[in-house]
């Protein structure tokens, strides 16, 4: 006998309990087949079913859960739970990213508050502090995930600097180096003065701003009083100028070919060079060349074999190369240089000028293009393969528009700067020789070198730079499953779970992470043989088969959330107020591919009420199970756990609710297969609240008779249907509301369930024969009649508790349906007697539908003027609808293009409106004159 649920639904009372239980029991662990041959929820093993594998986009160890995480994890968890309940071997791998820059900055602030710095501590001591910080704070976001019930395999949790993952990072670097795809050299990179490291193009956020275009006069050597004027947006970089370029065909400057200039304020002679890259239409048509501080200038410097002069240090202050300006911040130096140019008469016109400023996505500092020696990957070979797998459909994007975005970016990709001037991260496995100054990188699988591979000397120093965080996270789909493999024999995990099935992520890391996983995964996995030793195909080398790009979560006004605007919603606070299930259901119900979510607290309040509705339905059900038990009626637990069916001779409401359940299951499964979380959630909501609670529970009360004279067989049948449909509904809802459904499901079995969790039961799957369309259409008629009677009762002023006679005029089929189920109509519509007549008397208040006419018999006198007004408005509305339908049906062009179902719908609408119009006109004419 089920125990009583508390009267009030309190999510906080159940969520911590189940979250802890799921983790403690390792409920969602998925071992490889060679380990246990583990059975799935449906009894299938890994050997005979395709697994569903998904990786958690690893949050930074510095992170705290925000609404983007909540959406991402809700979508992943719904799909993971759904696949697990479908019987697919299911693995969701969790982990965190070491987040090089973010974590180092966090710890640097900590040590600074203690009056010291990382440089004062030294590399080893500082890294010890970072590891200590990680142990203390690094798991906070995963703890939040556990609290929110994410059904990941916690036994497989990883950290991107775990030893086995570090081995994979080192091996990937070494192999790419051996393949001549990694090189080191001095190039202009995006330098962040705040983070004091190079950052990739993807880590630079560009913003348009109104700046200045300064014209500077460069004296021409040997021509007293003559100048060549250049235009620049960054006058401070002139300290590093090595030439000025003009277009070789610019007629204004033909006389300057071969001349030299005197660099203002510095006094260094620099040449005038000819380059077709120069635009004759921009500025003055003369361009200063500063190879160390502009990528285009660097390219020109290479073409013309010009030197490079770096004038700034790591913090964007002018260095010793800047002469009198050394030590000044770049913007302070700019102001001084402009003033000094003006004082010497070398400053020309100053124009307002729109320009794009690049800022570091993390520190928000303005990026400084700066010549720096860095490590790069020759990305084109990797990109070509990553383009091919997407073009051939081996990796698919939802929404599909992102395929084009991805291909456009990959087609125009630049070499990837993979080195970072940090201490926290995977240190680059390269050693510098003090003797010959060459670099030694160990061979694949070899330990750190003890001697230089070029000269044999032993004085080696490891590279101080670390690898870009995205290099290690880009390897995750292969590294978490054991790559690299001894003797290139793939692990059982790799054979079973690679490629993964799906990646759910946001657009913001499409290029940071998604593209790099595809490039690195395809590059390295292609060389891993299949279990039978055969060559792995390109389709089997991809890291995942599908990519689902979820939308942004915005505020209720569709504004992007930001701390500046003060509109950031903390999901943990919302969860505390409304419960995890209500927040999850809110996000799911609004998650449509390609559409941002305008998160509205009112929606969450509504779904909190939905959870309460389910809770109360369970209490009603348990109350009746207990009452039945008192007279010896019990439901066999074996009747639960599968999809219920209804016999042909079962009451209509039983056949109908079973048919609705199967129809709902079919729609929900189809929606989830297409990532339509919104459709799936809303379909479940309409079934549970509408069909089950509002209609079926009210009707089934007629069948639950616990008196001494009760037909026990009929009562048991009704109770069995009620309990089995409710239990199946909980399983249908479980991926969306895991806590609520777990609590109630265990209560159904009186804490002795057939398995340890509802999450390990089977997901409801529709049986075609159970989708009884006849039962559904009959119940639609009955619901329509009840709704019309209720409306007419209100219209004629019948008091709520009074039952009244009702007259009905209907065709034979409708008549039979109503007559056979008159008890339902009488109970739900407060009807004292249901009478069928050939005509509805003119003197009574009436309602008409295409299928029936009805009249509520009530002694109170009808308000003739009000009825006349109502009918007049109804006639006007019907005439308008009829005219619209006739106009469309009379349009040959429309009929030629419109789908057949649209045309059929219009014809049906036109026919029904015509019938209703005739009836309304007759009713109006039948009203007595005033």
mmCIF file of N, CA and C in Angstrom, residues 416-457:
data_model
loop_
_atom_site.group_PDB
_atom_site.id
_atom_site.type_symbol
_atom_site.label_atom_id
_atom_site.label_comp_id
_atom_site.label_asym_id
_atom_site.label_seq_id
_atom_site.Cartn_x
_atom_site.Cartn_y
_atom_site.Cartn_z
ATOM 1 N N UNK A 416 47.061 28.527 -36.239
ATOM 2 C CA UNK A 416 46.618 28.647 -34.849
ATOM 3 C C UNK A 416 47.828 28.868 -33.944
ATOM 4 N N UNK A 417 47.853 30.005 -33.276
ATOM 5 C CA UNK A 417 48.892 30.278 -32.282
ATOM 6 C C UNK A 417 48.521 29.510 -31.013
ATOM 7 N N UNK A 418 49.302 28.494 -30.687
ATOM 8 C CA UNK A 418 48.941 27.593 -29.592
ATOM 9 C C UNK A 418 49.742 27.839 -28.316
ATOM 10 N N UNK A 419 50.658 28.791 -28.315
ATOM 11 C CA UNK A 419 51.459 29.036 -27.111
ATOM 12 C C UNK A 419 50.875 30.194 -26.309
ATOM 13 N N UNK A 420 51.001 30.081 -24.997
ATOM 14 C CA UNK A 420 50.532 31.123 -24.086
ATOM 15 C C UNK A 420 51.621 31.393 -23.061
ATOM 16 N N UNK A 421 51.807 32.674 -22.746
ATOM 17 C CA UNK A 421 52.869 33.060 -21.830
ATOM 18 C C UNK A 421 52.342 32.999 -20.386
ATOM 19 N N UNK A 422 51.988 31.774 -19.999
ATOM 20 C CA UNK A 422 51.437 31.519 -18.674
ATOM 21 C C UNK A 422 52.280 30.459 -17.978
ATOM 22 N N UNK A 423 51.994 30.252 -16.692
ATOM 23 C CA UNK A 423 52.620 29.152 -15.962
ATOM 24 C C UNK A 423 51.650 28.003 -15.745
ATOM 25 N N UNK A 424 50.354 28.326 -15.695
ATOM 26 C CA UNK A 424 49.328 27.305 -15.415
ATOM 27 C C UNK A 424 48.834 26.734 -16.741
ATOM 28 N N UNK A 425 49.108 25.469 -16.945
ATOM 29 C CA UNK A 425 48.677 24.834 -18.177
ATOM 30 C C UNK A 425 49.613 23.693 -18.550
ATOM 31 N N UNK A 426 49.398 23.145 -19.726
ATOM 32 C CA UNK A 426 50.271 22.079 -20.225
ATOM 33 C C UNK A 426 51.530 22.710 -20.817
ATOM 34 N N UNK A 427 52.643 22.512 -20.156
ATOM 35 C CA UNK A 427 53.891 23.121 -20.600
ATOM 36 C C UNK A 427 54.309 22.475 -21.915
ATOM 37 N N UNK A 428 54.716 23.300 -22.855
ATOM 38 C CA UNK A 428 55.080 22.798 -24.184
ATOM 39 C C UNK A 428 56.276 21.848 -24.078
ATOM 40 N N UNK A 429 56.157 20.641 -24.628
ATOM 41 C CA UNK A 429 57.220 19.635 -24.510
ATOM 42 C C UNK A 429 58.344 19.866 -25.520
ATOM 43 N N UNK A 430 59.028 20.973 -25.364
ATOM 44 C CA UNK A 430 60.153 21.307 -26.237
ATOM 45 C C UNK A 430 61.277 21.860 -25.362
ATOM 46 N N UNK A 431 62.519 21.519 -25.711
ATOM 47 C CA UNK A 431 63.670 21.915 -24.900
ATOM 48 C C UNK A 431 64.666 22.719 -25.755
ATOM 49 N N UNK A 432 65.166 23.814 -25.164
ATOM 50 C CA UNK A 432 66.126 24.693 -25.830
ATOM 51 C C UNK A 432 67.551 24.316 -25.399
ATOM 52 N N UNK A 433 68.433 24.218 -26.362
ATOM 53 C CA UNK A 433 69.834 23.852 -26.091
ATOM 54 C C UNK A 433 70.674 25.114 -25.903
ATOM 55 N N UNK A 434 71.372 25.198 -24.787
ATOM 56 C CA UNK A 434 72.218 26.364 -24.507
ATOM 57 C C UNK A 434 73.438 26.396 -25.419
ATOM 58 N N UNK A 435 73.813 25.237 -25.949
ATOM 59 C CA UNK A 435 75.028 25.167 -26.772
ATOM 60 C C UNK A 435 74.762 25.568 -28.216
ATOM 61 N N UNK A 436 73.825 24.897 -28.876
ATOM 62 C CA UNK A 436 73.604 25.180 -30.298
ATOM 63 C C UNK A 436 72.346 26.015 -30.548
ATOM 64 N N UNK A 437 71.600 26.297 -29.459
ATOM 65 C CA UNK A 437 70.403 27.147 -29.527
ATOM 66 C C UNK A 437 69.286 26.568 -30.398
ATOM 67 N N UNK A 438 69.347 25.268 -30.631
ATOM 68 C CA UNK A 438 68.269 24.628 -31.383
ATOM 69 C C UNK A 438 67.285 23.980 -30.411
ATOM 70 N N UNK A 439 66.183 23.493 -30.966
ATOM 71 C CA UNK A 439 65.097 22.945 -30.143
ATOM 72 C C UNK A 439 65.026 21.438 -30.299
ATOM 73 N N UNK A 440 64.841 20.772 -29.172
ATOM 74 C CA UNK A 440 64.656 19.321 -29.169
ATOM 75 C C UNK A 440 63.247 18.996 -28.687
ATOM 76 N N UNK A 441 62.524 18.249 -29.490
ATOM 77 C CA UNK A 441 61.210 17.738 -29.094
ATOM 78 C C UNK A 441 61.317 16.226 -29.069
ATOM 79 N N UNK A 442 60.971 15.592 -27.958
ATOM 80 C CA UNK A 442 61.132 14.133 -27.877
ATOM 81 C C UNK A 442 60.259 13.413 -28.895
ATOM 82 N N UNK A 443 60.686 12.219 -29.272
ATOM 83 C CA UNK A 443 59.915 11.404 -30.192
ATOM 84 C C UNK A 443 58.653 10.889 -29.508
ATOM 85 N N UNK A 444 57.729 10.433 -30.320
ATOM 86 C CA UNK A 444 56.484 9.895 -29.803
ATOM 87 C C UNK A 444 56.742 8.784 -28.793
ATOM 88 N N UNK A 445 56.130 8.921 -27.610
ATOM 89 C CA UNK A 445 56.232 7.897 -26.584
ATOM 90 C C UNK A 445 57.511 7.930 -25.776
ATOM 91 N N UNK A 446 58.431 8.881 -26.047
ATOM 92 C CA UNK A 446 59.703 8.927 -25.336
ATOM 93 C C UNK A 446 59.642 9.894 -24.158
ATOM 94 N N UNK A 447 60.505 9.703 -23.139
ATOM 95 C CA UNK A 447 60.527 10.601 -21.972
ATOM 96 C C UNK A 447 61.194 11.931 -22.321
ATOM 97 N N UNK A 448 61.271 12.808 -21.343
ATOM 98 C CA UNK A 448 61.953 14.087 -21.543
ATOM 99 C C UNK A 448 63.397 13.840 -21.989
ATOM 100 N N UNK A 449 63.893 14.648 -22.914
ATOM 101 C CA UNK A 449 65.258 14.417 -23.422
ATOM 102 C C UNK A 449 66.314 14.770 -22.369
ATOM 103 N N UNK A 450 67.404 14.039 -22.389
ATOM 104 C CA UNK A 450 68.531 14.332 -21.489
ATOM 105 C C UNK A 450 69.677 15.005 -22.236
ATOM 106 N N UNK A 451 69.581 14.987 -23.579
ATOM 107 C CA UNK A 451 70.630 15.607 -24.393
ATOM 108 C C UNK A 451 70.005 16.183 -25.651
ATOM 109 N N UNK A 452 70.678 17.191 -26.197
ATOM 110 C CA UNK A 452 70.188 17.843 -27.407
ATOM 111 C C UNK A 452 70.244 16.864 -28.583
ATOM 112 N N UNK A 453 69.160 16.803 -29.353
ATOM 113 C CA UNK A 453 69.109 15.889 -30.498
ATOM 114 C C UNK A 453 69.953 16.385 -31.658
ATOM 115 N N UNK A 454 70.468 17.629 -31.569
ATOM 116 C CA UNK A 454 71.259 18.195 -32.667
ATOM 117 C C UNK A 454 72.769 18.134 -32.385
ATOM 118 N N UNK A 455 73.173 18.554 -31.154
ATOM 119 C CA UNK A 455 74.610 18.608 -30.869
ATOM 120 C C UNK A 455 75.031 17.653 -29.757
ATOM 121 N N UNK A 456 74.084 17.052 -29.080
ATOM 122 C CA UNK A 456 74.392 16.079 -28.046
ATOM 123 C C UNK A 456 74.693 16.661 -26.684
ATOM 124 N N UNK A 457 74.737 17.992 -26.555
ATOM 125 C CA UNK A 457 75.008 18.619 -25.268
ATOM 126 C C UNK A 457 73.810 18.429 -24.326
#
